[in-house]
Short mmCIF file of C-alpha atoms in Angstrom, two decimals:
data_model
loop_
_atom_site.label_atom_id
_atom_site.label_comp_id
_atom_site.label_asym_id
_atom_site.label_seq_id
_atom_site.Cartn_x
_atom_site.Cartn_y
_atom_site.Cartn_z
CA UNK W 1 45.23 2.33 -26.00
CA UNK W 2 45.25 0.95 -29.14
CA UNK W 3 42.24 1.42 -32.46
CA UNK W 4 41.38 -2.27 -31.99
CA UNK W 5 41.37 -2.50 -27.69
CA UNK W 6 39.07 0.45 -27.80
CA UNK W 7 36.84 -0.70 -30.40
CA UNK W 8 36.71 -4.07 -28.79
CA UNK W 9 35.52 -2.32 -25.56
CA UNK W 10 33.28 -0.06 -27.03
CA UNK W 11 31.93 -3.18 -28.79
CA UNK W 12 31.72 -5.19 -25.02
CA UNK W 13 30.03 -1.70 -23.49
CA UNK W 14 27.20 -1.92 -26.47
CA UNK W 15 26.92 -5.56 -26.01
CA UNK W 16 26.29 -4.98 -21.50
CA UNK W 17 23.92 -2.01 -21.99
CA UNK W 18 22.00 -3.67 -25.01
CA UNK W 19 21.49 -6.58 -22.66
CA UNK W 20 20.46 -4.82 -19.55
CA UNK W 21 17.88 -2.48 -21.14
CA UNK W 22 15.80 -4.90 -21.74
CA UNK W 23 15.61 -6.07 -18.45
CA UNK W 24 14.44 -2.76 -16.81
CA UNK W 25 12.11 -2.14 -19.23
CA UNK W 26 10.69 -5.59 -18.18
CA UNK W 27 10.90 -4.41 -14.64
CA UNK W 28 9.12 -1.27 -15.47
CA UNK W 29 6.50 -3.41 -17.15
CA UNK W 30 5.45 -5.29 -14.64
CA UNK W 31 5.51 -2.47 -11.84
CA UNK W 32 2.38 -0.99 -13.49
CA UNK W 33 -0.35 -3.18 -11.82
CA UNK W 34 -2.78 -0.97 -10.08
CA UNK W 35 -4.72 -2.70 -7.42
CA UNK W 36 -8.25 -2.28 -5.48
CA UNK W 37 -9.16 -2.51 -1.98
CA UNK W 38 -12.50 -2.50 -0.65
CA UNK W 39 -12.32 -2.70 3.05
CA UNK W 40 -14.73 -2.25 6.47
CA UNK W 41 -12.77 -1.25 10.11
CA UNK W 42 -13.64 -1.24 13.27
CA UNK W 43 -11.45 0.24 16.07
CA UNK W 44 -10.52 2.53 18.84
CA UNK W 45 -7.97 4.21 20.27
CA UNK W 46 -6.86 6.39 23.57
CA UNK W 47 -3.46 7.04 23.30
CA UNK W 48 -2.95 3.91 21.67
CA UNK W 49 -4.60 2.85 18.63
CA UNK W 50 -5.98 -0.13 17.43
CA UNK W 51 -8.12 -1.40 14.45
CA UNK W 52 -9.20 -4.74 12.56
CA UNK W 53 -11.12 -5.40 9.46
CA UNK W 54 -11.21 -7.59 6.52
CA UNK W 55 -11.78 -7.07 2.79
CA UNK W 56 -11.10 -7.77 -0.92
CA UNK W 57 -7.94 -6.97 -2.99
CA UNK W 58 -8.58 -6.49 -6.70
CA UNK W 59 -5.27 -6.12 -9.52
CA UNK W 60 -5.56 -4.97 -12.88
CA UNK W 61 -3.87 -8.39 -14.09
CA UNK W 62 -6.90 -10.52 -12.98
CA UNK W 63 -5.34 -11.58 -9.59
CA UNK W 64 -7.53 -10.87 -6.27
CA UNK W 65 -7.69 -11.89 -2.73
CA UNK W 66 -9.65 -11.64 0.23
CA UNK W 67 -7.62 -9.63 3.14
CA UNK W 68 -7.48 -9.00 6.70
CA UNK W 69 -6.41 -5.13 7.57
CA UNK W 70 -4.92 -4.40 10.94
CA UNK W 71 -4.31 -0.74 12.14
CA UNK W 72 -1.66 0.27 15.15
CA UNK W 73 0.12 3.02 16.45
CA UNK W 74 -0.14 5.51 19.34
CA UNK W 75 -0.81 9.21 19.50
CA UNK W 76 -2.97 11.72 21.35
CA UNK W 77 -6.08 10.27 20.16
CA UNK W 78 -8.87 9.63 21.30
CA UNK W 79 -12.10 7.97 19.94
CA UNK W 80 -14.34 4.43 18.73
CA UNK W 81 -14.48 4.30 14.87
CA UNK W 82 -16.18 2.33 12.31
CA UNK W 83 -15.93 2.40 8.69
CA UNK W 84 -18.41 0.61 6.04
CA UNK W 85 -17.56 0.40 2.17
CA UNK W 86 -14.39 1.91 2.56
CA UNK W 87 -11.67 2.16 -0.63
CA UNK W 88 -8.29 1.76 -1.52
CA UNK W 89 -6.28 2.31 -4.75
CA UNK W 90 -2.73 0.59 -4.50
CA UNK W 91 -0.35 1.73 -7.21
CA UNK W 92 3.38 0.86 -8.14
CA UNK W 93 3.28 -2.80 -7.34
CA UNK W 94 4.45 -5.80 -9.85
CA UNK W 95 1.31 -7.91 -8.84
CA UNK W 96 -0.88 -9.25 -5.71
CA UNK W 97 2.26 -10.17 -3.59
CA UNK W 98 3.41 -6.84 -3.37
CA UNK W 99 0.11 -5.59 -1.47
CA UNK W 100 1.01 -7.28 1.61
CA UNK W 101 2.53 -6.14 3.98
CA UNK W 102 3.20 -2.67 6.52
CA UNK W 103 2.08 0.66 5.31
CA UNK W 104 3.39 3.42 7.15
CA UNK W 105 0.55 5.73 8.44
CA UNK W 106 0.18 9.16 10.32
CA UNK W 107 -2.71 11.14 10.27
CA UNK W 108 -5.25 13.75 11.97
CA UNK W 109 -8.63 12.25 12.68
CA UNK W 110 -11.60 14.63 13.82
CA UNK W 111 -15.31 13.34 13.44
CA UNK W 112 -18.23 13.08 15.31
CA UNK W 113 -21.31 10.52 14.75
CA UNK W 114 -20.48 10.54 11.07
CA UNK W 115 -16.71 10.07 10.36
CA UNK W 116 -14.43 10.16 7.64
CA UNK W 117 -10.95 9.27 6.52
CA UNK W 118 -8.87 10.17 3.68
CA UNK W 119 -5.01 9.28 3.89
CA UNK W 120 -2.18 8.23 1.87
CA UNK W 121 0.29 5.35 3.15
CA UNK W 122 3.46 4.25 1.59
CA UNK W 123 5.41 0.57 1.60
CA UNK W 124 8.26 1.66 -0.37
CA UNK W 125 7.81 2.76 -3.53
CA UNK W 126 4.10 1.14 -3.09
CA UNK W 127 1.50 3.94 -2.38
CA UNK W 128 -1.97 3.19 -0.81
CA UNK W 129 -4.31 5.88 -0.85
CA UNK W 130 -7.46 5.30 1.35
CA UNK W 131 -10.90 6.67 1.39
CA UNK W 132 -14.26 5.92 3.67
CA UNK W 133 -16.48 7.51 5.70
CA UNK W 134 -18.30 5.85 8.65
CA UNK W 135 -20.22 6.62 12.08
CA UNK W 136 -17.89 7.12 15.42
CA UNK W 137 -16.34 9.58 17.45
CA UNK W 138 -12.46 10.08 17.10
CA UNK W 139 -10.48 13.24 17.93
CA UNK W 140 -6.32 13.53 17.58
CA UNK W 141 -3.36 13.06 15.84
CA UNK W 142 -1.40 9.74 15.15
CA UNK W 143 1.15 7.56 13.83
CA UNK W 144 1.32 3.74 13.35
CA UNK W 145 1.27 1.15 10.78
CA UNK W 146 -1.74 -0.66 8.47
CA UNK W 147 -1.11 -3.87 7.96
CA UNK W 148 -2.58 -5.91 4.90
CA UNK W 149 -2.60 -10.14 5.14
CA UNK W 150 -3.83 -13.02 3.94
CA UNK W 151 -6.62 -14.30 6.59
#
């Protein structure tokens, strides 16, 4: 290979990356939105489980929404649930769109009268970490998905 074809392709290799950083620092950019849920549930489950709720969506950028929260799966679980005030910190997202969606969930519940819940969930590279106490009685160990959408 000739002085002049490899500086010519060292020149065109430059040129590519030179280009193409800039676009995933861009990317990295905009993937640091952290958003806020505030959330109240209300479910039950034996064997199966199943919970609905609603709530608010808050992003760092200025961009919120009100939300309806959906909870399914099955287990050996047993139990009726509520939670008041509950909270949600949703990291690694670009902005608002990215909240919706199917979290994948699995989990130990044990409470009487006064309950509690602390879990993390993941959509990807998205992370929802969740965190709420409440009044029920739920005993087991599940899997299943929470669902955030628009109402």
């Amino acid at each position: 290979m000739s002085k002049r074809t490899f500086g010519g392709m060292a020149a065109l290799v430059l040129a590519c990356a030179a280009t193409a950083l800039p676009l995933h620092v861009a990317r990295a950019d905009e993937a640091q939105v952290k958003c806020d849920l505030r959330f109240s549930l209300e479910g039950w489950s034996i064997i199966y489980k199943h919970a609905e709720g609603h709530g608010t969506v808050t992003c760092s950028n200025g961009q919120s929404s009100r939300v309806k929260i959906s909870v399914v799966g099955g287990g050996l679980t047993a139990g009726k649930y509520r939670i008041e005030n509950g909270k949600g910190e949703i990291t690694k997202v670009r902005g608002i769109d990215d909240v919706f969606g199917d979290y994948a969930q699995a989990g130990a519940e044990a409470g009487v009268v006064k309950s509690g819940t602390a879990q993390v969930l993941t959509k990807g590279t998205t992370s929802l970490a969740l965190a709420g106490t409440g009044e029920g009685v739920n005993l087991g160990v599940s899997v299943g998905k929470f669902t955030i959408s628009k109402p």
